[in-house]
mmCIF file of C-alpha atoms in Angstrom:
data_model
loop_
_atom_site.group_PDB
_atom_site.id
_atom_site.type_symbol
_atom_site.label_atom_id
_atom_site.label_comp_id
_atom_site.label_asym_id
_atom_site.label_seq_id
_atom_site.Cartn_x
_atom_site.Cartn_y
_atom_site.Cartn_z
ATOM 1 C CA UNK A 181 -39.316 -23.503 0.360
ATOM 2 C CA UNK A 182 -38.496 -26.788 2.192
ATOM 3 C CA UNK A 183 -38.517 -25.804 6.090
ATOM 4 C CA UNK A 184 -37.070 -27.889 8.799
ATOM 5 C CA UNK A 185 -38.521 -26.565 12.384
ATOM 6 C CA UNK A 186 -36.668 -27.989 15.119
ATOM 7 C CA UNK A 187 -36.963 -25.247 18.953
ATOM 8 C CA UNK A 188 -33.994 -23.994 19.809
ATOM 9 C CA UNK A 189 -34.365 -24.765 23.688
ATOM 10 C CA UNK A 190 -32.192 -25.068 25.302
ATOM 11 C CA UNK A 191 -33.684 -28.684 26.243
ATOM 12 C CA UNK A 192 -32.577 -29.852 30.007
ATOM 13 C CA UNK A 193 -32.813 -33.275 31.026
ATOM 14 C CA UNK A 194 -30.732 -34.667 34.370
ATOM 15 C CA UNK A 195 -28.086 -37.463 34.128
ATOM 16 C CA UNK A 196 -29.521 -40.894 32.663
ATOM 17 C CA UNK A 197 -33.068 -39.360 31.748
ATOM 18 C CA UNK A 198 -34.581 -39.930 28.160
ATOM 19 C CA UNK A 199 -34.555 -36.504 26.320
ATOM 20 C CA UNK A 200 -36.696 -36.095 23.050
ATOM 21 C CA UNK A 201 -35.521 -34.435 20.636
ATOM 22 C CA UNK A 202 -38.098 -32.849 17.723
ATOM 23 C CA UNK A 203 -38.728 -32.205 13.904
ATOM 24 C CA UNK A 204 -41.057 -31.468 11.581
ATOM 25 C CA UNK A 205 -40.356 -31.329 8.298
ATOM 26 C CA UNK A 206 -42.353 -29.211 5.339
ATOM 27 C CA UNK A 207 -41.849 -31.303 2.358
ATOM 28 C CA UNK A 208 -43.919 -34.403 1.845
ATOM 29 C CA UNK A 209 -41.295 -36.310 -0.400
ATOM 30 C CA UNK A 210 -38.507 -35.809 1.588
ATOM 31 C CA UNK A 211 -37.121 -39.304 0.728
ATOM 32 C CA UNK A 212 -34.480 -39.270 3.798
ATOM 33 C CA UNK A 213 -34.070 -38.429 7.710
ATOM 34 C CA UNK A 214 -30.701 -37.828 9.340
ATOM 35 C CA UNK A 215 -29.776 -36.154 13.157
ATOM 36 C CA UNK A 216 -26.676 -34.657 13.820
ATOM 37 C CA UNK A 217 -24.928 -34.060 16.830
ATOM 38 C CA UNK A 218 -22.313 -30.891 16.561
ATOM 39 C CA UNK A 219 -20.247 -29.529 19.783
ATOM 40 C CA UNK A 220 -19.624 -25.284 19.859
ATOM 41 C CA UNK A 221 -16.684 -24.792 17.238
ATOM 42 C CA UNK A 222 -16.841 -28.174 16.260
ATOM 43 C CA UNK A 223 -18.532 -30.353 13.057
ATOM 44 C CA UNK A 224 -21.439 -31.490 11.990
ATOM 45 C CA UNK A 225 -21.586 -36.385 13.171
ATOM 46 C CA UNK A 226 -23.722 -38.490 11.465
ATOM 47 C CA UNK A 227 -25.459 -39.917 14.848
ATOM 48 C CA UNK A 228 -28.975 -41.495 12.850
ATOM 49 C CA UNK A 229 -29.946 -41.545 9.491
ATOM 50 C CA UNK A 230 -33.597 -42.876 9.131
ATOM 51 C CA UNK A 231 -34.936 -44.121 5.694
ATOM 52 C CA UNK A 232 -38.925 -45.083 6.593
ATOM 53 C CA UNK A 233 -41.768 -44.714 8.607
ATOM 54 C CA UNK A 234 -41.260 -46.197 12.685
ATOM 55 C CA UNK A 235 -38.150 -46.557 15.108
ATOM 56 C CA UNK A 236 -34.786 -46.950 14.508
ATOM 57 C CA UNK A 237 -32.209 -47.728 17.208
ATOM 58 C CA UNK A 238 -28.676 -47.625 17.276
ATOM 59 C CA UNK A 239 -27.647 -47.588 21.520
ATOM 60 C CA UNK A 240 -28.918 -45.805 23.729
ATOM 61 C CA UNK A 241 -30.777 -43.330 19.872
ATOM 62 C CA UNK A 242 -33.472 -44.092 18.688
ATOM 63 C CA UNK A 243 -35.200 -42.601 15.454
ATOM 64 C CA UNK A 244 -38.053 -42.469 15.153
ATOM 65 C CA UNK A 245 -40.121 -41.581 11.928
ATOM 66 C CA UNK A 246 -44.109 -41.074 11.172
ATOM 67 C CA UNK A 247 -44.100 -39.033 7.594
ATOM 68 C CA UNK A 248 -47.534 -38.544 8.019
ATOM 69 C CA UNK A 249 -47.236 -36.372 10.505
ATOM 70 C CA UNK A 250 -44.323 -35.484 8.536
ATOM 71 C CA UNK A 251 -42.673 -35.959 12.398
ATOM 72 C CA UNK A 252 -39.041 -36.844 13.553
ATOM 73 C CA UNK A 253 -37.881 -37.666 16.073
ATOM 74 C CA UNK A 254 -34.635 -38.800 18.438
ATOM 75 C CA UNK A 255 -34.506 -39.471 21.738
ATOM 76 C CA UNK A 256 -31.291 -40.788 23.675
ATOM 77 C CA UNK A 257 -31.769 -42.751 26.666
ATOM 78 C CA UNK A 258 -29.426 -42.913 29.692
ATOM 79 C CA UNK A 259 -28.616 -38.648 29.102
ATOM 80 C CA UNK A 260 -25.157 -38.668 29.273
ATOM 81 C CA UNK A 261 -23.444 -34.758 30.756
ATOM 82 C CA UNK A 262 -20.794 -35.335 27.223
ATOM 83 C CA UNK A 263 -24.543 -35.646 25.425
ATOM 84 C CA UNK A 264 -24.505 -32.306 25.368
ATOM 85 C CA UNK A 265 -24.904 -30.397 22.298
ATOM 86 C CA UNK A 266 -26.421 -29.044 19.378
ATOM 87 C CA UNK A 267 -29.076 -31.236 18.099
ATOM 88 C CA UNK A 268 -29.359 -31.168 14.296
ATOM 89 C CA UNK A 269 -32.347 -32.396 11.895
ATOM 90 C CA UNK A 270 -31.718 -32.792 8.204
ATOM 91 C CA UNK A 271 -33.735 -33.597 5.304
ATOM 92 C CA UNK A 272 -33.084 -35.145 1.842
ATOM 93 C CA UNK A 273 -35.865 -34.524 -0.799
ATOM 94 C CA UNK A 274 -36.336 -36.690 -4.139
ATOM 95 C CA UNK A 275 -33.945 -38.171 -5.285
ATOM 96 C CA UNK A 276 -33.536 -35.954 -8.246
ATOM 97 C CA UNK A 277 -31.551 -33.190 -5.904
ATOM 98 C CA UNK A 278 -27.886 -34.920 -5.567
ATOM 99 C CA UNK A 279 -29.147 -36.119 -2.328
ATOM 100 C CA UNK A 280 -29.454 -32.228 -1.303
ATOM 101 C CA UNK A 281 -29.421 -30.884 2.689
ATOM 102 C CA UNK A 282 -32.549 -28.822 4.523
ATOM 103 C CA UNK A 283 -31.402 -28.805 7.820
ATOM 104 C CA UNK A 284 -33.333 -27.381 11.112
ATOM 105 C CA UNK A 285 -31.797 -24.606 13.096
ATOM 106 C CA UNK A 286 -30.502 -27.362 15.218
ATOM 107 C CA UNK A 287 -31.620 -27.815 19.035
ATOM 108 C CA UNK A 288 -29.472 -27.264 21.931
ATOM 109 C CA UNK A 289 -29.489 -30.100 24.948
ATOM 110 C CA UNK A 290 -27.772 -29.965 28.121
ATOM 111 C CA UNK A 291 -27.384 -32.985 30.173
ATOM 112 C CA UNK A 292 -27.727 -31.383 33.705
ATOM 113 C CA UNK A 293 -25.591 -33.838 36.906
ATOM 114 C CA UNK B 274 -7.475 -41.235 4.949
ATOM 115 C CA UNK B 275 -7.924 -37.858 6.312
ATOM 116 C CA UNK B 276 -11.382 -37.158 5.564
ATOM 117 C CA UNK B 277 -12.370 -33.921 4.447
ATOM 118 C CA UNK B 278 -9.521 -31.294 4.834
ATOM 119 C CA UNK B 279 -9.847 -27.216 5.027
ATOM 120 C CA UNK B 280 -8.103 -25.240 5.161
ATOM 121 C CA UNK B 281 -7.124 -21.743 6.777
ATOM 122 C CA UNK B 282 -9.069 -22.361 10.393
ATOM 123 C CA UNK B 283 -9.294 -19.045 10.408
ATOM 124 C CA UNK B 284 -9.496 -15.678 8.883
ATOM 125 C CA UNK B 285 -10.064 -12.486 8.879
ATOM 126 C CA UNK B 286 -11.059 -10.328 5.735
ATOM 127 C CA UNK B 287 -11.372 -7.108 5.391
ATOM 128 C CA UNK B 288 -14.388 -5.253 3.645
ATOM 129 C CA UNK B 289 -14.221 -6.201 -0.114
ATOM 130 C CA UNK B 290 -11.132 -8.174 0.179
ATOM 131 C CA UNK B 291 -10.950 -11.586 -2.230
ATOM 132 C CA UNK B 292 -10.257 -15.670 -1.104
ATOM 133 C CA UNK B 293 -10.131 -19.342 -1.911
ATOM 134 C CA UNK B 294 -11.372 -21.504 0.579
ATOM 135 C CA UNK B 295 -10.127 -25.774 0.315
ATOM 136 C CA UNK B 296 -11.476 -27.998 0.416
ATOM 137 C CA UNK B 297 -10.031 -30.958 -0.226
ATOM 138 C CA UNK B 298 -11.684 -34.201 0.229
ATOM 139 C CA UNK B 299 -9.430 -38.316 0.054
ATOM 140 C CA UNK B 300 -12.773 -40.336 0.771
ATOM 141 C CA UNK B 301 -13.385 -40.726 -3.783
ATOM 142 C CA UNK B 302 -16.752 -38.790 -2.966
ATOM 143 C CA UNK B 303 -18.957 -37.727 -5.830
ATOM 144 C CA UNK B 304 -20.788 -34.764 -4.372
ATOM 145 C CA UNK B 305 -19.463 -32.243 -2.641
ATOM 146 C CA UNK B 306 -21.028 -29.768 -0.719
ATOM 147 C CA UNK B 307 -20.286 -25.738 0.441
ATOM 148 C CA UNK B 308 -22.277 -24.586 3.322
ATOM 149 C CA UNK B 309 -22.505 -21.615 5.901
ATOM 150 C CA UNK B 310 -23.935 -21.334 9.653
ATOM 151 C CA UNK B 311 -24.098 -17.947 10.816
ATOM 152 C CA UNK B 312 -24.138 -17.835 15.003
ATOM 153 C CA UNK B 313 -27.468 -19.936 16.080
ATOM 154 C CA UNK B 314 -28.264 -21.067 12.581
ATOM 155 C CA UNK B 315 -28.527 -24.279 10.871
ATOM 156 C CA UNK B 316 -26.363 -24.902 7.970
ATOM 157 C CA UNK B 317 -27.268 -23.147 4.965
ATOM 158 C CA UNK B 318 -26.661 -24.968 1.044
ATOM 159 C CA UNK B 319 -24.080 -22.784 -0.785
ATOM 160 C CA UNK B 320 -23.191 -24.642 -3.954
ATOM 161 C CA UNK B 321 -22.147 -28.360 -4.730
ATOM 162 C CA UNK B 322 -21.378 -30.065 -7.622
ATOM 163 C CA UNK B 323 -22.354 -33.914 -8.557
ATOM 164 C CA UNK B 324 -18.357 -34.634 -9.994
ATOM 165 C CA UNK B 325 -15.634 -32.394 -11.787
ATOM 166 C CA UNK B 326 -17.187 -29.730 -13.698
ATOM 167 C CA UNK B 327 -20.210 -30.191 -12.992
ATOM 168 C CA UNK B 328 -20.979 -27.401 -10.491
ATOM 169 C CA UNK B 329 -24.670 -25.559 -9.249
ATOM 170 C CA UNK B 330 -25.364 -23.185 -6.519
ATOM 171 C CA UNK B 331 -28.217 -24.100 -3.421
ATOM 172 C CA UNK B 332 -29.506 -21.723 -1.504
ATOM 173 C CA UNK B 333 -28.010 -18.739 -0.693
ATOM 174 C CA UNK B 334 -25.173 -18.780 -3.830
ATOM 175 C CA UNK B 335 -24.591 -14.410 -4.157
ATOM 176 C CA UNK B 336 -21.574 -13.441 -3.993
ATOM 177 C CA UNK B 337 -19.512 -16.827 -3.874
ATOM 178 C CA UNK B 338 -18.055 -19.378 -6.963
ATOM 179 C CA UNK B 339 -16.713 -22.623 -6.938
ATOM 180 C CA UNK B 340 -14.892 -24.343 -9.243
ATOM 181 C CA UNK B 341 -14.682 -28.443 -9.683
ATOM 182 C CA UNK B 342 -10.991 -29.400 -12.198
ATOM 183 C CA UNK B 343 -10.608 -32.396 -9.400
ATOM 184 C CA UNK B 344 -12.253 -35.226 -7.821
ATOM 185 C CA UNK B 345 -10.357 -34.212 -4.975
ATOM 186 C CA UNK B 346 -10.892 -30.778 -4.754
ATOM 187 C CA UNK B 347 -13.668 -27.459 -4.205
ATOM 188 C CA UNK B 348 -12.346 -25.121 -3.409
ATOM 189 C CA UNK B 349 -14.820 -22.075 -2.763
ATOM 190 C CA UNK B 350 -13.841 -18.541 -3.636
ATOM 191 C CA UNK B 351 -14.927 -14.866 -1.911
ATOM 192 C CA UNK B 352 -15.260 -12.007 -4.351
ATOM 193 C CA UNK B 353 -15.706 -8.407 -2.929
ATOM 194 C CA UNK B 354 -16.545 -9.768 0.954
ATOM 195 C CA UNK B 355 -19.508 -7.992 2.540
ATOM 196 C CA UNK B 356 -19.661 -8.346 5.999
ATOM 197 C CA UNK B 357 -22.388 -10.343 5.790
ATOM 198 C CA UNK B 358 -20.395 -13.194 4.934
ATOM 199 C CA UNK B 359 -18.847 -12.512 8.413
ATOM 200 C CA UNK B 360 -20.008 -17.053 8.939
ATOM 201 C CA UNK B 361 -18.258 -20.599 8.953
ATOM 202 C CA UNK B 362 -18.401 -22.372 5.801
ATOM 203 C CA UNK B 363 -18.000 -25.798 6.521
ATOM 204 C CA UNK B 364 -17.260 -28.801 3.079
ATOM 205 C CA UNK B 365 -18.853 -31.901 2.455
ATOM 206 C CA UNK B 366 -18.926 -34.425 0.464
ATOM 207 C CA UNK B 367 -21.405 -38.215 -0.348
ATOM 208 C CA UNK B 368 -19.855 -41.203 -1.707
ATOM 209 C CA UNK B 369 -22.379 -41.904 -5.024
ATOM 210 C CA UNK B 370 -21.500 -46.400 -4.438
ATOM 211 C CA UNK B 371 -25.488 -47.670 -4.653
ATOM 212 C CA UNK B 372 -25.883 -49.373 -1.209
ATOM 213 C CA UNK B 373 -23.442 -46.636 0.436
ATOM 214 C CA UNK B 374 -25.893 -44.569 3.246
ATOM 215 C CA UNK B 375 -26.340 -40.870 2.367
ATOM 216 C CA UNK B 376 -24.444 -39.656 5.282
ATOM 217 C CA UNK B 377 -22.557 -36.534 4.254
ATOM 218 C CA UNK B 378 -19.202 -36.624 5.968
ATOM 219 C CA UNK B 379 -17.546 -32.695 7.112
ATOM 220 C CA UNK B 380 -14.706 -30.029 6.835
ATOM 221 C CA UNK B 381 -13.582 -29.302 10.308
ATOM 222 C CA UNK B 382 -14.613 -25.724 9.242
ATOM 223 C CA UNK B 383 -12.880 -21.835 7.891
ATOM 224 C CA UNK B 384 -14.626 -19.491 10.507
ATOM 225 C CA UNK B 385 -14.175 -16.307 8.673
ATOM 226 C CA UNK B 386 -14.820 -12.595 9.704
ATOM 227 C CA UNK B 387 -15.279 -10.223 7.678
ATOM 228 C CA UNK B 388 -14.516 -5.897 9.209
#
């Protein structure tokens, strides 16, 4: 059973601070890693993808991947109230799995004024 | 370009009734997926399809059926609805084109209650 683990939160950070969201996965052959943001009552939207070890930056978002530790994280710099949402970590298995994703249960982020 | 559309947005079913959740995408994507999301949980894959005429089970297929007669449409059928099928259902699609990301595009969801 492939598993993706996230702390459900809520993670509360003040406006302007850095929010750090973490995710671990069980399948060592996992190839691709994604962070989706989901506002309450809405569908998930992709905000970051990462495929190789290291950091990947896109605006205020940085994804970090460590395949040896089976760990992926998302940093949100200068957090804004509009960042308040649930963040879902998703992992794609090996190339023979029709790009199926396994999702974590999500971490709820609250950015306070 | 509407992306992924789903109908209906909301539905209440009585136990034992049947219904079909509709999903259509206009991006010419080969891969399509059905997920369910229970409160406070992540998404669980119900069924997926890699192209017209080809479907396969995901993690939680029991109580559901799918078909894929065209590239655009991927309906999900619930037979003999049960309270355990109360959930939000999301349809998603993804391109097969080499060089694209593996991003799945999600529809707006269908909120289903079975009482």
